[in-house]
C-alpha atoms as an extended CHARMM CRD file, in Angstrom:
* protein
*
       104  EXT
         1         1  MET       CA             81.8050000000      122.6030000000      110.4360000000  PROA      1               0.0000000000
         2         2  GLN       CA             78.6660000000      124.3710000000      110.7980000000  PROA      2               0.0000000000
         3         3  LYS       CA             78.6640000000      126.7830000000      113.5120000000  PROA      3               0.0000000000
         4         4  LYS       CA             75.5490000000      126.4790000000      116.4760000000  PROA      4               0.0000000000
         5         5  THR       CA             73.8080000000      129.3410000000      116.6000000000  PROA      5               0.0000000000
         6         6  PRO       CA             71.8440000000      130.0620000000      119.1720000000  PROA      6               0.0000000000
         7         7  PHE       CA             68.1040000000      129.8550000000      118.9520000000  PROA      7               0.0000000000
         8         8  PHE       CA             67.2170000000      131.8350000000      121.0220000000  PROA      8               0.0000000000
         9         9  SER       CA             68.6150000000      135.1500000000      122.2110000000  PROA      9               0.0000000000
        10        10  VAL       CA             66.9430000000      136.3900000000      125.4900000000  PROA      10              0.0000000000
        11        11  VAL       CA             68.3340000000      140.6140000000      125.5480000000  PROA      11              0.0000000000
        12        12  THR       CA             68.6650000000      142.1020000000      129.1810000000  PROA      12              0.0000000000
        13        13  ALA       CA             69.9460000000      145.6060000000      130.0540000000  PROA      13              0.0000000000
        14        14  THR       CA             70.4300000000      145.7250000000      133.9650000000  PROA      14              0.0000000000
        15        15  HSD       CA             71.2280000000      148.6340000000      136.1510000000  PROA      15              0.0000000000
        16        16  ASN       CA             72.2520000000      148.2870000000      139.7740000000  PROA      16              0.0000000000
        17        17  ARG       CA             69.7040000000      144.7100000000      139.5860000000  PROA      17              0.0000000000
        18        18  CYS       CA             72.1240000000      142.8440000000      141.3950000000  PROA      18              0.0000000000
        19        19  ASN       CA             69.2140000000      141.3520000000      144.0660000000  PROA      19              0.0000000000
        20        20  TYR       CA             67.2390000000      140.0880000000      140.8130000000  PROA      20              0.0000000000
        21        21  LEU       CA             69.7060000000      138.6380000000      138.1000000000  PROA      21              0.0000000000
        22        22  GLY       CA             70.4030000000      135.7020000000      140.2530000000  PROA      22              0.0000000000
        23        23  PHE       CA             66.4990000000      134.8430000000      139.8060000000  PROA      23              0.0000000000
        24        24  LEU       CA             66.2440000000      135.1000000000      135.7040000000  PROA      24              0.0000000000
        25        25  TYR       CA             70.3910000000      133.1020000000      135.0390000000  PROA      25              0.0000000000
        26        26  LYS       CA             68.6640000000      130.4890000000      137.6610000000  PROA      26              0.0000000000
        27        27  SER       CA             65.1740000000      130.4270000000      135.3690000000  PROA      27              0.0000000000
        28        28  LEU       CA             67.1950000000      130.4780000000      131.7070000000  PROA      28              0.0000000000
        29        29  ALA       CA             69.5020000000      127.7490000000      133.3690000000  PROA      29              0.0000000000
        30        30  SER       CA             67.3570000000      125.5290000000      133.7010000000  PROA      30              0.0000000000
        31        31  GLN       CA             65.3370000000      125.3150000000      130.7750000000  PROA      31              0.0000000000
        32        32  SER       CA             64.6670000000      122.1580000000      129.5120000000  PROA      32              0.0000000000
        33        33  TYR       CA             65.9690000000      123.6210000000      125.8350000000  PROA      33              0.0000000000
        34        34  LYS       CA             68.6830000000      124.8820000000      126.0950000000  PROA      34              0.0000000000
        35        35  LYS       CA             70.0170000000      126.3480000000      122.6770000000  PROA      35              0.0000000000
        36        36  ILE       CA             69.6040000000      130.0210000000      124.0890000000  PROA      36              0.0000000000
        37        37  GLU       CA             71.9800000000      132.8950000000      124.6990000000  PROA      37              0.0000000000
        38        38  TRP       CA             71.5390000000      135.7450000000      126.9970000000  PROA      38              0.0000000000
        39        39  ILE       CA             72.6570000000      138.4050000000      126.1830000000  PROA      39              0.0000000000
        40        40  VAL       CA             72.8850000000      141.0650000000      129.6440000000  PROA      40              0.0000000000
        41        41  GLY       CA             73.9800000000      144.8260000000      129.3940000000  PROA      41              0.0000000000
        42        42  ASN       CA             75.4040000000      146.2500000000      133.0570000000  PROA      42              0.0000000000
        43        43  ASP       CA             74.5220000000      149.8220000000      132.7260000000  PROA      43              0.0000000000
        44        44  GLY       CA             76.9130000000      151.5570000000      134.4240000000  PROA      44              0.0000000000
        45        45  SER       CA             75.5190000000      149.3930000000      137.7250000000  PROA      45              0.0000000000
        46        46  THR       CA             77.5430000000      150.3380000000      141.4450000000  PROA      46              0.0000000000
        47        47  ASP       CA             76.1980000000      147.1310000000      142.8510000000  PROA      47              0.0000000000
        48        48  LYS       CA             77.9040000000      143.6770000000      142.4060000000  PROA      48              0.0000000000
        49        49  THR       CA             76.4520000000      143.3100000000      139.2690000000  PROA      49              0.0000000000
        50        50  ASP       CA             79.7500000000      143.0470000000      137.2420000000  PROA      50              0.0000000000
        51        51  LYS       CA             81.0190000000      140.8860000000      139.8410000000  PROA      51              0.0000000000
        52        52  LEU       CA             77.9270000000      138.3360000000      139.6880000000  PROA      52              0.0000000000
        53        53  ILE       CA             77.6660000000      138.1660000000      135.8280000000  PROA      53              0.0000000000
        54        54  LYS       CA             80.8080000000      137.4450000000      135.6390000000  PROA      54              0.0000000000
        55        55  SER       CA             80.1960000000      134.0460000000      137.9390000000  PROA      55              0.0000000000
        56        56  PHE       CA             77.4450000000      133.2640000000      135.7590000000  PROA      56              0.0000000000
        57        57  ILE       CA             79.3950000000      133.5420000000      132.8730000000  PROA      57              0.0000000000
        58        58  LYS       CA             83.0120000000      131.3360000000      135.0700000000  PROA      58              0.0000000000
        59        59  GLU       CA             79.5340000000      128.3250000000      135.2050000000  PROA      59              0.0000000000
        60        60  LYS       CA             79.3150000000      128.1330000000      131.5780000000  PROA      60              0.0000000000
        61        61  LYS       CA             75.6070000000      126.8100000000      132.3010000000  PROA      61              0.0000000000
        62        62  ILE       CA             73.9600000000      128.6440000000      129.5460000000  PROA      62              0.0000000000
        63        63  LYS       CA             75.9380000000      131.2960000000      126.8240000000  PROA      63              0.0000000000
        64        64  ILE       CA             76.5800000000      134.8040000000      127.8140000000  PROA      64              0.0000000000
        65        65  LYS       CA             77.1230000000      137.7930000000      126.3510000000  PROA      65              0.0000000000
        66        66  TYR       CA             78.4960000000      140.3410000000      127.8980000000  PROA      66              0.0000000000
        67        67  ILE       CA             79.1880000000      144.4950000000      128.0100000000  PROA      67              0.0000000000
        68        68  LYS       CA             79.5990000000      146.7960000000      130.7830000000  PROA      68              0.0000000000
        69        69  SER       CA             79.2610000000      150.8840000000      130.6930000000  PROA      69              0.0000000000
        70        70  ASN       CA             81.2060000000      152.0700000000      133.2070000000  PROA      70              0.0000000000
        71        71  VAL       CA             79.0180000000      155.2670000000      133.3860000000  PROA      71              0.0000000000
        72        72  ARG       CA             75.0650000000      155.3160000000      133.3320000000  PROA      72              0.0000000000
        73        73  ILE       CA             74.2030000000      155.7160000000      129.1330000000  PROA      73              0.0000000000
        74        74  GLY       CA             70.0910000000      154.4860000000      129.9590000000  PROA      74              0.0000000000
        75        75  LYS       CA             68.1550000000      152.0350000000      128.8640000000  PROA      75              0.0000000000
        76        76  SER       CA             67.7360000000      152.9140000000      125.1890000000  PROA      76              0.0000000000
        77        77  LYS       CA             71.1610000000      153.4640000000      124.3720000000  PROA      77              0.0000000000
        78        78  MET       CA             71.9250000000      150.3560000000      126.3220000000  PROA      78              0.0000000000
        79        79  ASP       CA             69.1870000000      148.3560000000      124.6390000000  PROA      79              0.0000000000
        80        80  ASN       CA             70.8390000000      149.5940000000      121.2730000000  PROA      80              0.0000000000
        81        81  LEU       CA             74.5600000000      148.7370000000      122.4020000000  PROA      81              0.0000000000
        82        82  LEU       CA             72.9760000000      144.4130000000      122.8250000000  PROA      82              0.0000000000
        83        83  PHE       CA             71.0260000000      143.9060000000      120.5060000000  PROA      83              0.0000000000
        84        84  PRO       CA             73.3470000000      143.8740000000      117.3360000000  PROA      84              0.0000000000
        85        85  LEU       CA             74.6820000000      141.1450000000      119.4120000000  PROA      85              0.0000000000
        86        86  VAL       CA             71.9290000000      138.7930000000      119.3110000000  PROA      86              0.0000000000
        87        87  SER       CA             72.5010000000      135.7120000000      116.5300000000  PROA      87              0.0000000000
        88        88  GLY       CA             69.7020000000      133.4260000000      117.6080000000  PROA      88              0.0000000000
        89        89  LYS       CA             66.7290000000      133.3770000000      114.8630000000  PROA      89              0.0000000000
        90        90  TYR       CA             64.4480000000      134.4240000000      117.7800000000  PROA      90              0.0000000000
        91        91  GLN       CA             64.9510000000      137.1740000000      120.4680000000  PROA      91              0.0000000000
        92        92  CYS       CA             62.8360000000      138.0110000000      123.2350000000  PROA      92              0.0000000000
        93        93  TYR       CA             63.8680000000      141.4200000000      125.5250000000  PROA      93              0.0000000000
        94        94  CYS       CA             63.6300000000      140.2950000000      129.2520000000  PROA      94              0.0000000000
        95        95  GLY       CA             63.3670000000      143.3430000000      132.1730000000  PROA      95              0.0000000000
        96        96  SER       CA             66.6900000000      142.3940000000      134.9000000000  PROA      96              0.0000000000
        97        97  ASP       CA             64.2260000000      142.2890000000      137.2700000000  PROA      97              0.0000000000
        98        98  ASP       CA             61.6990000000      139.2350000000      135.3970000000  PROA      98              0.0000000000
        99        99  TYR       CA             62.4640000000      135.9610000000      135.2410000000  PROA      99              0.0000000000
       100       100  PHE       CA             60.8170000000      132.4400000000      133.1070000000  PROA      100             0.0000000000
       101       101  LYS       CA             59.2010000000      129.8810000000      133.9460000000  PROA      101             0.0000000000
       102       102  LYS       CA             59.7550000000      126.2170000000      133.7570000000  PROA      102             0.0000000000
       103       103  ASN       CA             59.6240000000      124.8800000000      129.8270000000  PROA      103             0.0000000000
       104       104  ALA       CA             59.3140000000      128.9010000000      129.0850000000  PROA      104             0.0000000000
């Protein structure tokens, strides 16, 4: 049996953006093309980012890979941890305060 590989990987590093991540998640989950994965790195957030991302994972609307740093390590270091997790043929970066329009 062949392993299902996401066609698109969306990478997002975040720090204290709990108020914005819901918009990004909803925009990814509502895409008409469903072969995507979202790779999220929590860069030591002190807000409710961790709880929010875990709730998205439980919904199982899209595939999510999630890593969390207990301390702030910076965007560059977080990106270096996230990009090796990409399994899609194509990848893109989306800021944690941004989102995708329908049928992106």
